[in-house]
């Protein structure tokens, strides 16, 4: 529960320090709070629903029986001056610059950073479907799979689906991957060939170019009527963002993500900034950034620069971001590093095998390390 007193912004006295509230203590929000502490003398409060930092990019490992660390946010924030409150934001009141919390309190702010992440979209695939989009979802799947070899159908051939299905296959489960696109459609031909070869080696049955229509207790029904028998179905298609911003009247895109300018300030409410999966941030050419740590971490550092500029009365510089590579784990001993152009389209350059697995592991370790060291550069 919250240990904070509610401090409505309008009750502040002129001598008070600017209060920046960050909602969401995941990859983008925790780093934003840390970077704000380094770059500004503002009073900073981080609100998260739980005192654990979830390494979301390791949740497929958790589901398959691994035990990724989940450090306490209070430990990550020790010595930074950031106040942590373990509570859930229920609603925003932008006209009065307040966040309404689950414990009944209200938290006033001068600048608000929304970093609420995303969750599996429950409407994406009807029926009994597991997911690995949250720690609790991955724990439930882990419990379901524990103790014996299961038949598992993973729906979705994006990076999360690939990482999950190979991890589960390597853990000994009988896996099927169902994907509407051709396997590796957004990779280079070499990258796609490697992914297919690893699936074959691990015994993953690949049904690509096939659309899943619904899950049921015995498995999956595909759009063409084919039945796929499975004890467990896991969906990795479709992610939804919390509806706080939409409900509060902020400008959002069709997915509910906050529309932001190039400095990551809301286009409708400039004292609100948005980062990570919940932000509709774009590259300078207008291309939407994909939901990823790779895009969320640079956004978090940008938010600190923007707020520092605003407080100093200068014009904030825009986010500069270019894609460099996509890294996929394919079990613990294989992987794919797909080099990409600045716009994320694949180049014909890949690294595969154990070296790629090591590169991916180093990137995942660094994504946690930067949470304690917010000055480490996070983009090319
Ligand atoms: C299995 C898996 C593997 C992935 N692998 C990769 C990868 O290899 N590379 C990559 O770049 N990306 C990867 N991703 C995507 C990446 O995890 C997300 O893009 C990233 O976590 C987004 O960061 P975020 O801070 O926006 O959200 P999150 O990390 O989800 O954090 C959001 C935080 O907000 C909290 N929160 C939500 N609502 C509230 C509320 N109302 N009140 C208070 N707190 C709230 C949540 O509890 C959470 O702590 C992967 C995702 C999954 C699921």
XYZ file of C-alpha atoms and ligand atoms in Angstrom:
433
model
C 0.000 0.000 0.000
C 1.046 3.575 -0.515
C 3.219 5.172 2.141
C 2.834 8.576 0.502
C 0.769 11.496 1.590
C -1.447 12.868 -1.140
C -0.089 16.270 -2.212
C -2.375 17.991 -4.726
C -0.286 20.147 -7.056
C -2.399 23.232 -6.440
C -1.371 23.191 -2.735
C 2.321 23.565 -3.518
C 4.073 26.674 -2.323
C 6.354 28.585 -4.705
C 9.493 27.326 -2.915
C 8.619 23.655 -3.485
C 10.715 21.593 -5.853
C 9.039 20.481 -9.044
C 7.358 17.124 -8.486
C 7.711 14.538 -11.249
C 5.596 11.412 -10.876
C 6.491 8.325 -12.920
C 3.753 5.696 -13.284
C 5.060 2.183 -13.955
C 8.354 0.720 -12.738
C 9.238 -1.493 -15.699
C 12.143 -1.085 -18.116
C 11.138 2.394 -19.265
C 9.639 3.837 -16.059
C 12.318 2.707 -13.613
C 15.063 3.961 -15.898
C 13.193 7.249 -16.457
C 13.002 7.788 -12.686
C 16.716 7.061 -12.311
C 17.685 9.290 -15.240
C 15.471 12.114 -13.933
C 17.238 11.854 -10.566
C 20.593 12.244 -12.315
C 19.604 15.076 -14.665
C 17.267 17.227 -12.564
C 16.855 18.439 -8.998
C 13.134 17.636 -9.124
C 11.391 15.616 -6.451
C 10.649 12.268 -8.089
C 8.093 9.658 -7.142
C 7.897 6.268 -8.846
C 4.599 4.387 -8.534
C 4.442 0.694 -9.401
C 1.953 -2.010 -8.553
C 4.443 -4.193 -6.677
C 7.978 -3.781 -5.340
C 9.617 -6.103 -7.876
C 11.316 -5.179 -11.111
C 10.100 -7.706 -13.689
C 12.663 -8.678 -16.290
C 9.932 -9.017 -18.851
C 12.374 -9.983 -21.575
C 13.152 -13.134 -19.577
C 9.554 -14.230 -18.979
C 9.766 -17.028 -21.575
C 12.690 -18.364 -19.499
C 10.565 -18.174 -16.349
C 7.718 -20.048 -18.058
C 10.088 -22.809 -19.156
C 11.359 -23.379 -15.610
C 14.175 -20.810 -15.298
C 14.479 -18.440 -12.373
C 15.314 -14.920 -13.558
C 16.115 -12.430 -10.819
C 13.371 -9.954 -9.872
C 15.179 -7.277 -7.858
C 13.282 -5.067 -5.458
C 12.562 -1.627 -6.893
C 13.452 -0.199 -3.482
C 16.924 -1.745 -3.860
C 17.360 -0.461 -7.415
C 16.365 3.018 -6.239
C 18.462 3.025 -3.048
C 20.563 6.176 -2.816
C 18.937 7.909 -5.797
C 16.572 10.138 -3.807
C 13.586 8.761 -5.769
C 10.568 8.021 -3.550
C 8.952 4.674 -4.309
C 5.317 3.945 -3.669
C 3.863 0.476 -4.076
C 0.388 1.199 -5.363
C -1.738 1.051 -8.464
C -2.735 4.117 -10.480
C -6.475 3.841 -11.071
C -7.209 7.105 -12.881
C -5.704 10.395 -14.019
C -7.153 13.842 -13.444
C -5.041 15.953 -15.806
C -6.997 19.164 -15.232
C -6.022 19.086 -11.553
C -2.694 17.340 -12.190
C -3.514 14.403 -9.947
C -3.182 10.631 -10.080
C -5.823 8.668 -8.201
C -4.399 5.615 -6.470
C -5.932 2.280 -5.519
C -5.430 2.996 -1.814
C -7.788 5.964 -2.150
C -5.092 8.643 -2.074
C -4.322 11.188 -4.774
C -0.855 12.151 -5.854
C -0.238 15.645 -7.223
C 2.325 16.273 -9.944
C 3.894 19.018 -12.000
C 5.142 16.645 -14.701
C 3.789 13.132 -15.172
C 5.596 10.298 -16.961
C 3.343 7.451 -18.115
C 5.256 4.171 -18.381
C 2.518 1.623 -17.824
C 3.696 -0.930 -20.378
C 1.417 -3.412 -22.122
C -0.293 -6.739 -21.522
C -1.490 -9.605 -23.685
C -4.694 -8.539 -25.411
C -7.366 -10.982 -24.124
C -9.471 -10.404 -27.256
C -6.701 -11.436 -29.675
C -7.401 -15.175 -29.396
C -10.632 -16.406 -27.741
C -10.657 -19.392 -25.394
C -8.414 -20.701 -22.618
C -5.090 -19.114 -23.517
C -1.950 -18.641 -21.445
C 0.423 -15.731 -21.942
C 3.900 -14.633 -20.928
C 3.316 -10.887 -20.996
C 3.392 -10.498 -17.203
C 5.245 -12.234 -14.389
C 1.979 -13.673 -13.056
C 1.050 -14.991 -16.513
C 4.453 -16.629 -16.933
C 4.215 -18.123 -13.412
C 0.809 -19.644 -14.247
C 2.182 -21.195 -17.430
C 5.228 -22.485 -15.564
C 2.961 -24.142 -12.967
C 0.851 -25.737 -15.726
C 3.925 -27.149 -17.459
C 5.798 -28.249 -14.360
C 6.501 -31.902 -13.679
C 5.903 -33.518 -17.048
C 6.197 -33.217 -20.800
C 3.199 -31.363 -22.189
C 1.925 -30.749 -25.689
C 1.966 -26.994 -26.191
C 0.717 -24.835 -29.068
C 2.257 -21.376 -29.263
C 0.332 -18.898 -31.396
C 2.295 -16.068 -33.007
C 5.571 -16.201 -34.899
C 6.940 -12.816 -33.795
C 10.036 -12.528 -31.657
C 8.203 -13.411 -28.409
C 6.562 -16.482 -29.968
C 9.878 -17.690 -31.395
C 11.717 -17.207 -28.114
C 8.985 -18.988 -26.184
C 8.452 -21.976 -28.460
C 12.178 -22.752 -28.725
C 12.651 -22.349 -24.968
C 9.768 -24.769 -24.276
C 10.991 -27.244 -26.901
C 14.461 -27.209 -25.390
C 12.882 -27.851 -21.959
C 11.436 -31.074 -23.417
C 7.851 -30.131 -24.264
C 6.183 -31.218 -27.531
C 5.612 -27.905 -29.261
C 3.733 -26.553 -32.259
C 4.114 -23.001 -33.561
C 1.124 -21.535 -35.381
C 1.745 -18.305 -37.246
C -0.317 -16.436 -39.825
C 2.788 -15.256 -41.680
C 5.535 -17.317 -43.218
C 8.056 -18.207 -40.489
C 10.601 -15.397 -40.172
C 8.733 -13.177 -42.643
C 10.235 -10.021 -41.142
C 13.793 -11.434 -41.087
C 16.352 -11.620 -43.869
C 16.304 -14.848 -45.919
C 19.365 -16.068 -44.000
C 17.757 -15.178 -40.689
C 14.523 -16.957 -41.632
C 16.436 -20.072 -42.755
C 18.267 -20.204 -39.441
C 15.094 -19.889 -37.385
C 13.477 -22.693 -39.399
C 16.534 -24.909 -38.994
C 16.570 -24.410 -35.209
C 12.845 -25.200 -34.979
C 13.481 -28.379 -36.942
C 16.429 -29.371 -34.726
C 14.374 -28.794 -31.558
C 11.399 -30.738 -32.938
C 9.009 -27.762 -33.154
C 6.149 -28.439 -35.578
C 5.778 -25.259 -37.605
C 2.368 -24.426 -39.056
C 3.100 -21.166 -40.833
C 0.776 -19.256 -43.088
C -2.023 -20.616 -40.865
C -4.289 -18.476 -38.704
C -5.525 -19.598 -35.285
C -9.237 -18.911 -34.768
C -9.886 -20.038 -31.181
C -8.468 -22.102 -28.333
C -10.414 -24.757 -26.448
C -9.681 -27.338 -23.760
C -8.259 -29.797 -26.289
C -6.094 -27.324 -28.214
C -6.701 -24.985 -31.116
C -9.069 -24.560 -34.028
C -7.491 -22.907 -37.048
C -9.355 -20.543 -39.368
C -9.434 -23.266 -42.069
C -11.124 -25.665 -39.601
C -8.025 -27.754 -38.837
C -7.764 -28.969 -35.234
C -4.398 -28.807 -33.468
C -4.335 -30.989 -30.361
C -2.577 -29.403 -27.392
C -2.864 -29.582 -23.607
C -1.754 -25.972 -23.317
C -2.218 -23.018 -25.696
C -0.111 -19.881 -25.333
C -0.901 -16.673 -27.213
C 1.770 -14.165 -28.180
C -0.368 -12.224 -30.633
C -1.640 -8.786 -29.728
C -0.600 -6.551 -26.859
C -2.908 -3.993 -25.248
C -1.981 -0.935 -23.203
C -3.806 0.235 -20.037
C -6.726 2.559 -20.754
C -5.860 5.232 -18.146
C -4.710 7.741 -20.745
C -7.736 7.238 -22.982
C -10.139 7.527 -20.036
C -8.445 10.757 -18.924
C -8.973 12.351 -22.342
C -5.344 12.354 -23.475
C -4.801 12.112 -27.224
C -4.166 8.422 -27.983
C -3.759 6.354 -31.134
C -6.031 3.479 -32.224
C -4.277 1.164 -29.752
C -4.692 3.533 -26.801
C -1.036 4.572 -26.809
C -0.365 8.185 -25.868
C 0.329 10.420 -28.850
C 3.555 12.285 -28.176
C 5.672 14.926 -29.892
C 9.328 14.229 -30.774
C 10.345 15.162 -27.206
C 7.844 12.580 -25.855
C 5.386 15.118 -24.428
C 1.706 14.353 -24.910
C 0.356 16.239 -27.924
C -2.779 17.139 -25.929
C -1.287 17.577 -22.414
C 2.353 18.752 -22.586
C 2.896 18.273 -18.832
C 2.354 14.542 -19.397
C 5.092 12.492 -21.069
C 4.842 8.883 -22.209
C 7.485 6.218 -22.733
C 7.792 2.547 -23.573
C 4.991 0.297 -24.782
C 2.327 2.813 -23.646
C 3.742 5.587 -25.831
C 3.018 6.118 -29.529
C 6.517 7.545 -30.039
C 7.791 7.677 -33.603
C 11.050 7.984 -35.440
C 11.754 11.429 -36.953
C 10.191 10.221 -40.256
C 6.933 9.386 -38.448
C 7.419 5.601 -38.357
C 5.933 4.246 -35.069
C 8.527 2.690 -32.776
C 7.794 -0.950 -32.068
C 7.048 -2.101 -28.514
C 10.452 -3.189 -27.232
C 13.066 -2.618 -24.591
C 15.278 -1.548 -27.441
C 12.991 1.458 -28.024
C 11.760 1.969 -24.439
C 15.160 2.474 -22.826
C 16.245 5.345 -25.132
C 12.821 6.914 -24.611
C 13.347 6.798 -20.836
C 16.635 8.648 -21.164
C 15.008 11.143 -23.551
C 12.253 11.916 -21.037
C 14.873 12.953 -18.478
C 16.500 15.238 -21.054
C 13.120 16.742 -21.973
C 12.100 17.421 -18.370
C 15.553 18.856 -17.590
C 15.182 21.267 -20.534
C 11.657 22.271 -19.549
C 12.795 22.984 -15.979
C 15.759 24.990 -17.266
C 13.471 26.982 -19.556
C 15.200 25.780 -22.726
C 13.759 24.043 -25.783
C 14.023 20.245 -25.504
C 15.808 18.417 -28.302
C 13.887 15.644 -30.074
C 14.433 11.916 -29.557
C 17.134 10.600 -31.865
C 16.726 6.911 -32.492
C 17.855 4.437 -35.123
C 17.462 0.691 -35.100
C 20.635 -1.383 -35.318
C 19.766 -5.032 -34.662
C 17.158 -7.462 -33.467
C 18.267 -10.170 -31.083
C 16.341 -13.399 -30.615
C 17.152 -16.220 -28.220
C 16.363 -19.659 -29.671
C 16.653 -21.719 -26.516
C 19.642 -21.258 -24.211
C 22.267 -22.394 -26.705
C 21.242 -20.775 -29.983
C 20.039 -17.449 -31.227
C 19.850 -14.977 -34.038
C 21.267 -11.488 -34.280
C 19.559 -9.884 -37.254
C 21.236 -6.635 -38.298
C 18.736 -4.060 -39.545
C 18.676 -0.703 -41.310
C 17.826 2.468 -39.351
C 14.133 1.885 -40.159
C 14.218 -1.697 -38.740
C 14.125 -3.428 -42.138
C 16.462 -6.453 -42.213
C 19.923 -6.320 -43.742
C 21.415 -9.463 -45.208
C 23.746 -9.780 -42.204
C 23.142 -12.194 -39.335
C 25.006 -13.864 -36.504
C 23.708 -17.264 -35.433
C 24.355 -20.106 -33.001
C 26.146 -19.888 -29.667
C 27.696 -16.520 -30.462
C 24.246 -15.040 -31.094
C 22.976 -16.605 -27.852
C 25.868 -14.952 -26.001
C 25.202 -11.565 -27.622
C 21.507 -11.812 -26.700
C 22.368 -12.724 -23.117
C 24.765 -9.763 -22.869
C 22.020 -7.408 -24.113
C 19.521 -8.785 -21.601
C 22.060 -8.399 -18.768
C 22.736 -4.830 -19.902
C 19.018 -3.984 -19.937
C 19.017 -4.721 -16.203
C 22.381 -3.098 -15.543
C 21.272 0.209 -17.049
C 18.465 0.243 -14.484
C 21.137 1.026 -11.858
C 23.394 3.041 -14.156
C 21.143 5.413 -16.105
C 24.028 7.091 -17.941
C 24.921 3.948 -19.937
C 24.026 4.722 -23.590
C 21.072 2.648 -24.792
C 20.824 3.458 -28.497
C 23.031 3.473 -31.560
C 8.519 -12.839 -23.233
C 8.925 -11.483 -23.743
C 10.172 -11.325 -24.322
C 10.569 -10.072 -24.789
N 11.804 -9.951 -25.357
C 12.209 -8.732 -25.772
C 13.515 -8.575 -26.319
O 14.270 -9.534 -26.453
N 13.917 -7.340 -26.718
C 13.089 -6.238 -26.593
O 13.508 -5.132 -26.961
N 11.833 -6.363 -26.084
C 11.382 -7.573 -25.672
N 10.128 -7.708 -25.144
C 9.265 -6.513 -25.044
C 9.614 -5.717 -23.758
O 9.544 -6.563 -22.648
C 8.664 -4.552 -23.569
O 8.642 -3.779 -24.754
C 9.123 -3.699 -22.388
O 9.023 -4.437 -21.191
C 8.305 -2.416 -22.298
O 8.756 -1.673 -21.197
P 7.736 -0.747 -20.408
O 8.513 -0.105 -19.300
O 6.989 0.099 -21.355
O 6.665 -1.768 -19.784
P 6.865 -2.885 -18.681
O 8.254 -3.382 -18.651
O 5.760 -3.866 -18.924
O 6.568 -2.125 -17.317
C 5.313 -1.565 -17.016
C 5.203 -1.469 -15.499
O 4.028 -0.733 -15.162
C 3.366 -1.374 -14.093
N 1.960 -0.968 -14.151
C 1.052 -1.247 -15.120
N -0.126 -0.665 -14.837
C 0.047 0.003 -13.668
C -0.793 0.837 -12.870
N -2.056 1.105 -13.235
N -0.296 1.370 -11.726
C 0.988 1.123 -11.350
N 1.841 0.359 -12.081
C 1.372 -0.189 -13.221
C 3.609 -2.847 -14.367
O 3.430 -3.630 -13.205
C 5.073 -2.833 -14.830
O 5.948 -2.909 -13.730
C 9.695 -8.953 -24.677
C 8.431 -9.109 -24.099
C 8.041 -10.364 -23.634
C 6.683 -10.512 -23.004
